[in-house]
Amino acid sequence: MRNRKILMGGLGGVIAAAAAAVSLGMAGAETPEAPTKTPIKHVVVIFDENISFDHYFGTYPYAANPQGEPKFVAAPGTPSVNGLTDGGLGGALLTDNPNELNPERLDRSQPITCDNNHDYTPEQEAFDGGLMDKFVQDTAGEFSTVTEPCPKPVVMDYYDGNSVTALWNYAQHYALNDESFGTTFGPSTTGALNLISGQTHGASPEITGEVENGTDIGDKDPFYDDCSSTSRIKMEGPNIGTLMNGKGVTWGWFQGGFAPSSHKEGKPVCGSKHTNVANVEVEDYSAHHEPFQYYAATSNPEHLPPSATNQIGTTEQANHQYDISDFKAALEAGVMPDVSFLKPPKYEDGHAGYSDPLDEQRWLVETINEIQESKYWSSTAIVIAYDDSDGWYDHVMPPIERSSESASDALNGKGVCGSHAKEEIAHAAAEEEEFQNDRCGLGPRLPLLVISPYAKQNYVDDTVTDQTSIIRFVEENWSLGALGDGSADAEAGTLDNMFEFNGSKRAAKLDLNEVTGEPEADAKPGQLPMTNVPAGGYPEEAGENEESWEEEAAEEGGQGNEGGQGNKGGNGNKGGNGNKGGQGNEGPWGGKGKSHVSLSCHVGHRGKQLVVGCSSTGTKGERSSLRLRLQRGGKLYANQQVNMNDGKASVVVHPAKTLKKGHYTLRLAFDSAALDQSGQLIAQHKAISIG
């Protein structure tokens, strides 16, 4: 990629304007905290989608660091992980893998990939009895929302710290586990159910390939959800929510798109949408990602909102099931629940096919930054976990703690997963218990991070854990007791080794840039994750209420002096973000020629319609383009690109959803042949008020 200097206009940063706070009635009233066994008074579980450990951390802590991308260099003494490399950027798993294809690095410019096959049976087949050598044959994806069909299998491939920069930086400053697994094999619903109950048995009705032997192995929607499809299943038994209710622990599941976009025939319609980094519109809500809706006791079928902000986390009409916006409202009002499960809108959840690491990273950083800036940070543990592997390659065979022998099992041959099924069946019979087939696990290896003042710093934990280790921590911290009923929680590995409760040194908050994932001190202003954006935009004259701003490309150097990370002389000397050098060569970071390119823009808004008009100088007769993104509180409302005609462009902003009253941030990136030659990019942002 080209090495480029970023010239920033606007308000001196790329932090999006925060949405206006909403106050309701008695908002801000505190609920007494339930007693805990540790200093952790608040647990926030961020439950993202479909990532294997090797897919995000396979080469940690070594990144390729191509020019023009966010850079990652590990701190001295950073521990290694059980990954794909041999202590650098090489190794037999990368160059002589037992699968049909070797793993390849996915670049930051390739954020949207195909969705792989991550069903219960194909995942076992890919593991091939522990040989881990049949991923290409059994779990490689075929389609995506962007490329249909997939140009080639990508199931073996991985991102590094130049794409999942934020997650690698969190691992640098807090605790990462490299021996954490799915509780069972299978897709999103199985992972979500295991997270809250440690149990996939107790499902009904029987549906071949979805519910077999009373166990969920598929992705059918929840029975107690009016936004579900017509084919639904339900679960019996306790979950962590019912335990918390019994002990007075405040809690909630907060999911993007849970708030109805409308109602039809008295039923909620969950139809809100957003546009991902590839300019593809994605519905926010996925019913089968909402595990509490499978249980009658913890469901909110009509998607009712909380009766008031200060009631979030309590048992009232919403019954602990909320829209993701309710979490932010509770945080701002000072009523964050004791335990919060967060699921972002689909386009930001990391799921291959419709989401991506860049959209996921932006949401993660924005959310974690807000928690770290709140009064709760000093007593909070944030856990980042994933529901399943999406079938992505991982080289580590999990320990099989529960065997199974059913038609859908295939790890050790047709109808067999594990070697102890007969013993477990005999033991269950002796205890007069039901043997629960189709719960074979542990399943694929998944990322797990703990972010907290009490997290060990730059630490890699090799304790064998699984998804139910998270609820085990909640159970023990609040003295809830175990779930029982065959739940995997009681036997789950502990998260305790990722914490340091006895020492005096506490981990500081880490302020990351939501766009690049780098620490703010290192992030280059104006860097925009605008990749794979198709041309768009609609010419129209700007209207009333116009505001203007402009930026001129700097000459010979731009930002920076003779210093910084750079060339002749390591971390000093000649280099830096401008002038002679850059991150490795003499140019083109700063360029040696003079660029006399400038950009002048105005934005007009009639009511809730935005029109952006821009003109440039120094680009006559040259190729040039304008890219824009409209955001509010980190949420992407519009993502458009238009080619400029004779240095001019006028774009009507077409948001993915109706703009509401509040503050937004408009980001622009301007590119031209003249800027290409000087290694420059003009980037601007402006705060816009609607209503």
XYZ file of C-alpha atoms in Angstrom:
691
model
C 0.000 0.000 0.000
C 1.110 3.583 -0.538
C 2.691 5.363 2.373
C 0.568 8.467 2.852
C 0.614 11.606 4.921
C -2.781 12.520 6.347
C -3.731 16.214 6.466
C -6.494 16.842 8.936
C -8.973 19.672 9.025
C -11.868 20.379 11.353
C -11.766 20.240 15.110
C -8.355 18.639 15.640
C -9.262 14.965 15.971
C -11.374 12.149 14.658
C -13.541 11.556 17.725
C -17.175 11.490 16.671
C -19.576 13.843 18.411
C -21.464 12.045 21.151
C -25.199 11.635 20.843
C -27.199 13.881 23.128
C -27.920 12.310 26.496
C -31.516 11.319 27.150
C -32.931 11.977 30.581
C -36.084 10.344 31.812
C -37.977 11.137 34.972
C -35.966 9.840 37.872
C -32.896 8.858 35.826
C -29.744 8.710 37.866
C -31.216 7.005 40.900
C -28.857 4.343 42.223
C -29.793 0.743 42.980
C -27.852 -0.601 45.990
C -24.985 -2.815 44.834
C -25.186 -6.505 45.643
C -22.214 -7.723 47.717
C -19.333 -9.311 45.809
C -16.385 -11.544 46.734
C -13.919 -9.486 44.696
C -13.476 -5.745 44.051
C -15.356 -6.288 40.781
C -18.805 -4.731 41.212
C -19.725 -4.621 37.523
C -19.181 -7.184 34.751
C -19.709 -6.207 31.116
C -19.662 -9.124 28.662
C -19.202 -8.083 25.037
C -20.307 -11.091 23.015
C -19.222 -10.788 19.401
C -19.566 -13.151 16.470
C -17.754 -15.951 14.727
C -13.997 -15.694 15.228
C -11.456 -18.431 15.896
C -8.384 -17.606 17.967
C -5.974 -18.087 15.045
C -8.141 -15.889 12.798
C -7.452 -12.835 15.016
C -4.417 -13.754 17.122
C -2.574 -16.425 15.098
C 0.556 -14.278 14.618
C 0.320 -12.228 17.829
C 2.386 -10.256 18.730
C 3.987 -9.967 15.261
C 2.295 -7.831 12.571
C 3.367 -7.286 8.983
C 3.129 -3.467 9.305
C 2.770 -2.480 5.632
C 3.091 1.225 4.922
C -0.058 3.270 5.265
C -1.769 0.983 7.804
C -2.009 1.310 11.585
C 1.254 0.010 12.979
C 1.669 -2.516 15.783
C 4.943 -3.118 17.568
C 4.757 -5.217 20.717
C 6.187 -3.979 23.983
C 9.423 -5.633 25.124
C 8.701 -8.775 27.092
C 5.317 -9.420 25.480
C 4.524 -13.114 26.008
C 3.948 -15.376 23.029
C 0.729 -17.259 22.346
C -0.013 -20.742 21.077
C -0.318 -19.444 17.525
C 0.675 -20.047 13.937
C 4.232 -18.740 14.089
C 7.537 -19.970 15.440
C 8.349 -16.757 17.284
C 8.349 -14.389 14.333
C 6.377 -14.244 11.094
C 7.292 -17.741 9.911
C 6.646 -21.323 10.887
C 5.527 -24.678 9.526
C 1.821 -23.958 10.122
C 2.139 -20.982 7.766
C 4.283 -22.583 5.081
C 3.611 -26.325 5.319
C 0.143 -26.601 6.834
C -1.511 -30.047 6.911
C -4.625 -28.566 5.273
C -5.016 -28.258 1.503
C -4.104 -24.549 1.688
C -1.660 -22.593 3.804
C -2.973 -19.711 5.925
C -2.584 -16.294 4.316
C -2.688 -12.835 5.835
C -5.856 -10.850 5.173
C -5.097 -7.184 4.682
C -6.978 -4.264 6.205
C -8.280 -3.573 2.691
C -10.076 -6.972 2.777
C -12.443 -6.528 5.737
C -15.475 -8.293 4.269
C -14.988 -12.007 3.676
C -17.194 -14.982 2.992
C -19.096 -16.592 5.832
C -17.849 -20.126 6.482
C -19.742 -23.299 7.375
C -19.869 -23.446 11.171
C -22.503 -26.082 11.820
C -22.181 -28.751 14.507
C -21.254 -31.632 12.175
C -18.950 -29.892 9.628
C -16.856 -28.387 12.422
C -16.234 -31.854 13.837
C -15.415 -33.168 10.365
C -12.894 -30.357 9.840
C -11.150 -31.279 13.106
C -10.725 -34.836 11.782
C -10.166 -36.556 15.118
C -7.616 -33.947 16.175
C -5.573 -33.782 12.965
C -7.113 -30.330 12.248
C -6.574 -30.835 8.525
C -9.931 -30.738 6.697
C -11.065 -27.127 7.028
C -10.902 -26.428 3.295
C -13.090 -29.446 2.511
C -15.611 -29.095 5.327
C -16.013 -25.512 6.572
C -14.903 -23.222 3.719
C -17.611 -20.672 2.871
C -19.368 -20.256 -0.427
C -21.250 -16.949 -0.311
C -21.141 -13.484 1.231
C -23.217 -10.315 1.053
C -20.481 -8.698 -1.018
C -18.972 -11.414 -3.210
C -21.205 -14.192 -4.489
C -19.830 -16.760 -4.964
C -16.571 -16.488 -3.034
C -13.574 -16.089 -5.354
C -11.553 -18.638 -3.336
C -11.633 -20.334 0.059
C -10.481 -18.000 2.829
C -11.258 -20.342 5.728
C -7.547 -20.746 6.533
C -6.750 -17.041 6.552
C -6.102 -14.613 9.376
C -5.903 -10.933 10.293
C -3.059 -9.384 12.258
C -2.481 -6.286 14.366
C -2.774 -3.974 11.378
C -6.494 -4.819 11.099
C -7.529 -5.964 14.591
C -5.257 -3.323 16.045
C -7.522 -2.493 18.976
C -7.783 -6.088 20.159
C -4.011 -6.506 19.974
C -3.538 -3.303 21.958
C -6.035 -4.458 24.573
C -4.046 -7.695 24.840
C -0.890 -5.602 25.346
C -2.360 -3.750 28.310
C -4.686 -6.344 29.841
C -5.161 -10.147 29.830
C -5.627 -12.550 26.897
C -6.448 -16.260 27.156
C -5.097 -18.520 24.393
C -6.718 -21.730 25.655
C -10.394 -20.731 25.642
C -12.946 -22.772 23.682
C -16.567 -22.935 22.708
C -18.472 -25.031 25.238
C -19.697 -27.237 22.382
C -19.382 -27.421 18.621
C -21.954 -25.531 16.587
C -23.172 -22.118 15.419
C -24.266 -18.882 17.099
C -27.308 -20.107 19.025
C -25.417 -22.920 20.724
C -22.715 -20.473 21.821
C -25.220 -17.914 23.069
C -27.157 -20.535 25.048
C -23.952 -21.883 26.569
C -22.953 -18.361 27.616
C -26.075 -17.867 29.742
C -26.936 -21.416 30.833
C -24.024 -23.748 30.062
C -26.690 -25.888 28.485
C -28.034 -26.650 25.000
C -30.209 -29.572 26.161
C -33.853 -28.923 27.002
C -34.764 -27.669 23.535
C -38.002 -28.363 21.703
C -39.523 -29.217 19.290
C -37.368 -31.794 17.512
C -36.174 -30.539 14.110
C -33.683 -32.597 12.083
C -30.365 -30.786 11.876
C -31.503 -28.152 14.378
C -32.816 -29.857 17.533
C -31.923 -33.511 17.983
C -32.306 -35.672 21.088
C -33.706 -32.628 22.876
C -30.505 -30.653 22.249
C -30.051 -27.529 20.152
C -27.344 -27.886 17.492
C -28.667 -25.258 15.068
C -29.740 -21.643 14.656
C -33.527 -21.568 14.898
C -35.052 -18.372 16.280
C -36.338 -18.085 19.868
C -39.935 -19.027 20.627
C -40.556 -16.052 22.917
C -39.679 -13.308 20.430
C -42.225 -11.579 18.208
C -39.412 -10.568 15.827
C -38.508 -14.224 15.221
C -39.257 -16.150 12.062
C -42.102 -18.650 12.048
C -39.756 -21.602 12.721
C -38.871 -21.345 16.420
C -37.616 -23.353 19.348
C -37.737 -22.881 23.114
C -35.587 -23.898 26.054
C -36.455 -25.284 29.466
C -34.434 -24.920 32.653
C -32.597 -22.172 34.535
C -30.153 -19.615 33.175
C -27.847 -17.045 34.741
C -30.646 -14.475 34.577
C -32.948 -16.469 36.810
C -30.080 -16.956 39.283
C -29.354 -13.231 39.362
C -33.028 -12.383 39.838
C -33.100 -14.591 42.917
C -30.150 -12.738 44.493
C -31.093 -9.147 43.641
C -28.312 -8.666 41.108
C -29.246 -6.075 38.474
C -28.576 -7.214 34.925
C -29.516 -6.894 31.285
C -28.943 -8.196 27.781
C -28.474 -5.211 25.423
C -28.649 -5.911 21.680
C -28.486 -3.758 18.580
C -31.818 -3.505 16.772
C -33.885 -4.841 19.691
C -35.957 -1.643 19.793
C -38.774 -2.021 17.218
C -38.504 0.130 14.124
C -42.305 -0.041 13.762
C -45.311 -2.195 14.614
C -47.545 -4.211 12.317
C -50.831 -5.761 13.393
C -49.878 -5.199 16.996
C -46.498 -6.942 16.659
C -43.049 -5.324 16.788
C -41.027 -5.071 13.582
C -37.258 -5.179 14.137
C -36.319 -3.573 10.839
C -33.637 -1.002 11.613
C -30.591 -1.231 9.345
C -27.086 0.157 9.003
C -24.477 0.170 6.253
C -21.213 -1.696 6.792
C -17.765 -0.678 5.603
C -18.471 -2.209 2.170
C -21.567 -0.006 1.760
C -23.912 -2.992 2.158
C -27.073 -2.458 4.176
C -27.489 -4.943 7.032
C -30.425 -5.436 9.393
C -29.379 -4.661 12.960
C -31.220 -7.404 14.821
C -30.735 -11.153 14.753
C -33.268 -12.996 16.891
C -31.192 -16.161 17.236
C -28.366 -14.117 18.771
C -30.621 -13.223 21.747
C -30.413 -16.256 24.087
C -32.666 -15.052 26.910
C -35.603 -14.950 24.458
C -35.547 -18.772 24.307
C -36.603 -18.940 27.970
C -40.071 -17.876 29.057
C -38.847 -16.568 32.421
C -36.335 -14.120 30.930
C -38.034 -13.073 27.700
C -39.518 -9.825 26.432
C -41.538 -11.055 23.427
C -43.014 -7.669 22.522
C -39.665 -5.878 22.776
C -41.085 -3.444 25.328
C -38.727 -0.624 26.340
C -37.729 -0.048 29.966
C -40.359 1.915 31.874
C -37.688 4.491 32.808
C -33.929 4.774 32.543
C -33.468 4.252 36.274
C -35.329 0.929 35.976
C -32.791 -0.574 33.560
C -31.446 -3.756 35.121
C -34.477 -4.380 37.290
C -37.398 -6.728 36.699
C -40.035 -4.544 35.050
C -41.806 -4.553 31.693
C -38.618 -4.988 29.625
C -37.703 -8.011 31.783
C -33.946 -7.327 31.421
C -34.004 -7.426 27.582
C -33.026 -4.121 25.982
C -31.825 -2.294 22.921
C -28.103 -1.495 22.842
C -28.946 2.213 23.142
C -30.399 1.515 26.591
C -26.956 0.526 27.854
C -25.533 3.890 26.876
C -28.506 5.631 28.480
C -27.963 3.682 31.717
C -24.232 4.418 31.668
C -24.801 8.140 31.180
C -27.531 8.229 33.842
C -25.361 6.450 36.400
C -27.458 3.291 36.616
C -25.317 0.702 34.817
C -26.437 -2.784 35.931
C -24.219 -5.105 37.947
C -23.976 -7.488 34.988
C -24.443 -6.404 31.362
C -24.305 -8.530 28.209
C -23.680 -6.411 25.092
C -24.394 -7.499 21.519
C -23.775 -4.794 18.882
C -25.868 -4.332 15.725
C -25.067 -7.044 13.182
C -22.907 -4.852 10.948
C -20.608 -4.244 13.926
C -20.536 -7.719 15.516
C -17.589 -9.132 13.512
C -19.570 -11.901 11.763
C -18.044 -12.821 8.408
C -20.240 -12.179 5.397
C -22.009 -9.060 6.661
C -19.659 -7.556 9.264
C -15.908 -7.137 9.510
C -13.045 -6.378 11.903
C -13.049 -2.650 11.091
C -16.715 -2.043 11.921
C -16.373 -4.343 14.935
C -13.279 -2.516 16.164
C -14.908 0.899 15.933
C -17.839 -0.258 18.082
C -15.613 -2.028 20.589
C -13.356 0.959 21.118
C -16.179 3.466 21.355
C -18.021 1.340 23.907
C -14.964 0.491 26.004
C -13.777 4.112 25.958
C -17.162 5.207 27.315
C -17.010 2.648 30.123
C -13.452 3.624 30.981
C -14.445 7.292 31.163
C -17.350 6.517 33.500
C -17.446 6.335 37.287
C -17.757 2.544 37.003
C -14.336 1.835 35.504
C -12.556 1.413 38.843
C -14.766 -1.567 39.747
C -15.514 -3.084 36.329
C -14.354 -6.147 34.406
C -15.037 -6.119 30.672
C -14.931 -9.546 29.023
C -14.656 -9.778 25.234
C -15.795 -13.196 24.037
C -17.195 -14.849 20.899
C -20.122 -17.152 20.225
C -18.490 -19.532 17.732
C -15.559 -19.835 15.329
C -17.445 -19.404 12.020
C -15.501 -22.470 10.893
C -12.291 -20.384 10.622
C -9.142 -22.468 10.855
C -7.543 -22.935 14.248
C -4.712 -25.381 14.801
C -5.468 -26.338 18.429
C -7.517 -29.441 19.187
C -9.747 -28.849 22.240
C -10.047 -31.302 25.122
C -13.239 -33.329 24.692
C -14.847 -33.089 28.125
C -18.290 -34.355 27.008
C -18.601 -37.143 24.476
C -21.604 -37.821 22.269
C -22.831 -40.569 19.983
C -25.538 -39.420 17.603
C -26.193 -39.231 13.900
C -24.872 -35.642 13.836
C -21.528 -36.414 15.473
C -18.459 -36.897 13.290
C -15.251 -35.978 15.156
C -13.976 -39.553 15.485
C -15.890 -41.101 12.637
C -19.543 -41.161 11.692
C -21.777 -40.974 14.753
C -18.960 -40.505 17.278
C -17.511 -37.445 19.035
C -15.048 -38.289 21.789
C -14.060 -41.623 23.255
C -16.012 -41.763 26.511
C -19.652 -41.692 25.429
C -20.377 -45.250 26.613
C -18.818 -44.542 30.014
C -20.787 -41.298 30.341
C -24.024 -43.064 29.357
C -23.406 -45.739 31.987
C -22.596 -43.124 34.631
C -25.774 -41.162 33.854
C -27.844 -44.343 34.137
C -26.260 -45.182 37.508
C -27.113 -41.701 38.777
C -30.631 -42.018 37.336
C -29.923 -39.052 35.093
C -30.594 -38.470 31.421
C -27.574 -38.689 29.137
C -27.606 -35.544 26.997
C -26.461 -36.342 23.482
C -25.291 -33.757 20.924
C -23.441 -31.635 23.476
C -19.991 -32.735 22.374
C -17.292 -30.339 23.500
C -15.212 -28.457 24.153
C -15.512 -26.963 20.687
C -13.312 -24.629 18.608
C -10.785 -22.274 20.216
C -12.038 -18.681 20.514
C -10.512 -15.352 21.616
C -11.118 -14.266 25.215
C -9.900 -11.011 26.771
C -10.412 -9.400 30.162
C -10.127 -5.598 30.373
C -10.151 -4.209 33.886
C -8.076 -2.208 36.357
C -7.661 -5.592 38.065
C -6.620 -7.468 34.903
C -3.048 -8.719 34.734
C -1.135 -6.528 32.311
C 0.341 -7.766 29.035
C -0.502 -11.254 30.189
C -1.384 -14.439 28.304
C -3.313 -16.999 30.346
C -3.183 -20.678 29.347
C -5.917 -21.866 31.719
C -8.386 -24.032 29.797
C -11.663 -22.089 29.816
C -14.877 -22.055 27.817
C -17.916 -19.840 27.383
C -19.414 -20.946 30.698
C -16.285 -19.779 32.526
C -17.780 -16.298 32.204
C -20.975 -17.162 34.075
C -18.947 -19.172 36.578
C -17.133 -15.928 37.454
C -20.482 -14.132 37.869
C -21.867 -16.986 39.988
C -18.879 -17.001 42.310
C -18.457 -13.233 42.518
C -22.078 -12.692 43.591
C -22.433 -16.007 45.488
C -25.238 -17.207 43.210
C -24.504 -20.925 43.310
C -24.226 -23.145 40.232
C -27.011 -23.686 37.717
C -27.105 -27.480 37.878
C -29.412 -29.370 35.491
C -26.411 -30.590 33.504
C -24.929 -27.112 33.024
C -21.240 -26.965 32.172
C -20.687 -24.053 34.560
C -19.586 -26.043 37.612
C -16.736 -27.766 35.710
C -15.683 -24.736 33.659
C -12.161 -23.389 34.007
C -11.749 -20.217 36.035
C -11.073 -16.674 34.848
C -9.348 -15.873 38.150
C -5.864 -16.282 36.679
C -6.513 -13.284 34.406
C -6.949 -10.988 37.427
C -4.636 -9.578 40.074
C -6.706 -8.651 43.116
C -3.978 -8.645 45.751
C -1.371 -6.380 44.214
C -1.259 -2.615 44.578
C -0.614 -1.826 40.912
C -3.743 -1.322 38.835
C -4.005 -1.328 35.044
C -4.690 2.138 33.668
C -7.440 2.892 31.202
C -6.348 2.659 27.578
C -7.582 5.415 25.279
C -7.684 3.935 21.776
C -8.638 5.591 18.510
C -11.922 4.121 17.318
C -10.896 4.268 13.652
C -7.355 2.878 13.750
C -7.410 0.937 17.019
C -4.104 2.525 18.025
C -3.448 4.450 21.230
C -4.576 8.028 20.583
C -1.006 9.281 20.931
C 0.027 7.100 17.979
C -3.040 7.392 15.730
C -2.509 9.420 12.606
C -5.229 12.070 12.243
C -7.748 11.531 9.509
C -7.118 7.850 8.861
C -10.419 6.474 7.603
C -11.374 2.792 7.222
C -13.019 3.431 3.851
C -12.235 0.324 1.888
C -14.215 -1.439 -0.814
C -16.632 1.503 -1.026
C -18.487 1.503 -4.363
C -19.142 4.758 -6.150
C -22.362 6.507 -5.108
C -23.792 9.865 -4.272
C -26.368 12.021 -6.001
C -25.685 15.547 -7.312
C -27.946 18.251 -5.971
C -27.555 21.879 -5.014
C -26.806 22.692 -1.408
C -29.576 24.291 0.604
C -29.996 26.721 3.435
C -28.140 26.676 6.767
C -24.837 26.204 4.984
C -21.563 25.859 6.839
C -18.160 25.874 5.138
C -14.668 24.685 5.931
C -11.538 24.126 3.895
C -8.133 22.521 4.013
C -4.974 22.926 1.970
C -2.390 20.240 1.375
C 0.827 21.157 3.154
C 4.170 21.460 1.398
C 7.272 19.342 1.944
C 6.517 17.544 5.134
C 3.106 18.301 6.609
C 2.900 16.975 10.120
C 6.095 16.154 11.850
C 9.693 17.166 12.167
C 12.955 15.340 11.969
C 12.090 12.724 14.564
C 9.584 10.078 15.519
C 9.556 6.577 14.234
C 11.568 6.531 11.306
C 14.500 5.762 9.252
C 17.920 6.939 9.629
C 18.356 6.405 13.303
C 15.528 4.286 14.738
C 13.148 6.087 17.000
C 14.566 9.494 16.395
C 16.786 11.190 13.891
C 15.516 11.674 10.386
C 12.023 10.326 9.982
C 8.707 10.970 11.621
C 5.317 11.604 10.206
C 6.508 14.124 7.734
C 9.563 15.590 6.054
C 12.408 13.296 5.159
C 11.494 9.714 5.699
C 8.518 8.187 7.329
C 8.248 4.752 8.749
C 11.037 3.239 6.808
C 12.159 5.115 3.709
C 12.918 8.616 2.533
C 9.376 9.289 1.387
C 6.727 9.147 0.315
C 5.335 9.941 3.804
C 6.186 13.589 3.420
C 6.990 13.736 -0.242
C 9.666 15.925 -1.775
C 7.590 17.863 -4.265
C 5.222 20.715 -3.529
C 1.502 20.128 -3.622
C -0.812 23.128 -4.117
C -4.039 21.187 -3.759
C -6.802 22.575 -1.564
C -10.355 21.524 -0.816
C -13.237 23.754 0.210
C -16.551 22.254 1.355
C -19.893 23.373 2.648
C -22.788 21.460 4.102
C -26.380 22.540 3.855
C -29.299 21.036 5.674
C -32.974 21.542 5.127
C -34.575 19.953 8.126
C -33.036 16.471 8.271
C -31.656 16.393 4.718
C -27.935 16.985 4.293
C -26.255 18.133 1.092
C -22.467 18.386 0.863
C -20.778 20.461 -1.814
C -17.015 20.540 -2.346
C -14.615 22.137 -4.794
C -10.884 21.673 -5.161
C -8.022 23.648 -6.634
C -4.871 22.239 -8.149
C -6.643 19.214 -9.626
C -8.007 20.502 -12.911
C -8.315 17.717 -15.467
C -7.167 15.096 -12.978
C -8.889 12.131 -11.455
C -10.252 12.999 -8.033
C -12.849 11.588 -5.677
C -14.692 12.504 -2.514
C -15.656 10.005 0.187
C -17.912 10.787 3.106
C -19.185 9.086 6.252
C -21.879 10.413 8.563
C -21.678 9.130 12.134
C -23.317 9.715 15.478
C -21.843 8.308 18.647
C -19.791 5.880 16.554
C -22.846 4.610 14.645
C -22.529 4.819 10.873
C -25.506 6.502 9.171
C -24.102 7.036 5.673
C -21.087 5.819 3.710
C -20.818 7.228 0.177
C -18.266 7.982 -2.531
C -18.518 10.150 -5.625
C -16.098 11.034 -8.394
C -15.499 14.773 -8.723
C -16.238 16.460 -12.040
C -13.683 19.146 -12.892
C -12.837 19.415 -9.210
C -16.410 19.793 -8.017
C -18.980 17.534 -6.419
C -22.327 17.862 -4.712
C -23.659 14.932 -2.714
C -27.030 14.379 -1.108
C -26.406 12.289 1.992
C -28.615 9.207 1.979
C -28.587 7.805 5.525
C -29.400 4.166 6.214
C -32.060 5.311 8.672
C -33.946 8.526 9.359
C -31.826 11.183 11.005
C -33.080 12.237 14.394
C -32.490 15.429 16.297
C -28.958 15.569 17.669
C -25.272 16.020 16.912
C -23.518 14.159 14.099
C -19.998 14.060 12.679
C -19.417 14.318 8.937
C -16.062 12.932 7.791
C -14.634 13.612 4.346
C -11.635 12.171 2.544
C -10.412 13.735 -0.717
C -8.072 11.984 -3.113
C -6.510 13.057 -6.407
C -3.647 12.185 -8.726
C -1.658 15.199 -7.515
C -2.008 14.071 -3.927
C -1.067 10.518 -4.890
C 2.213 11.761 -6.277
C 3.049 13.625 -3.078
C 1.849 10.809 -0.839
C -0.885 12.933 0.709
C -4.555 12.632 1.557
C -6.819 15.457 2.671
C -9.181 14.398 5.449
C -11.649 16.591 7.274
C -14.455 16.311 9.765
C -17.182 18.653 10.927
C -19.777 18.594 13.676
C -23.328 18.898 12.350
C -26.423 19.671 14.419
C -29.793 18.393 13.214
C -33.095 19.767 14.503
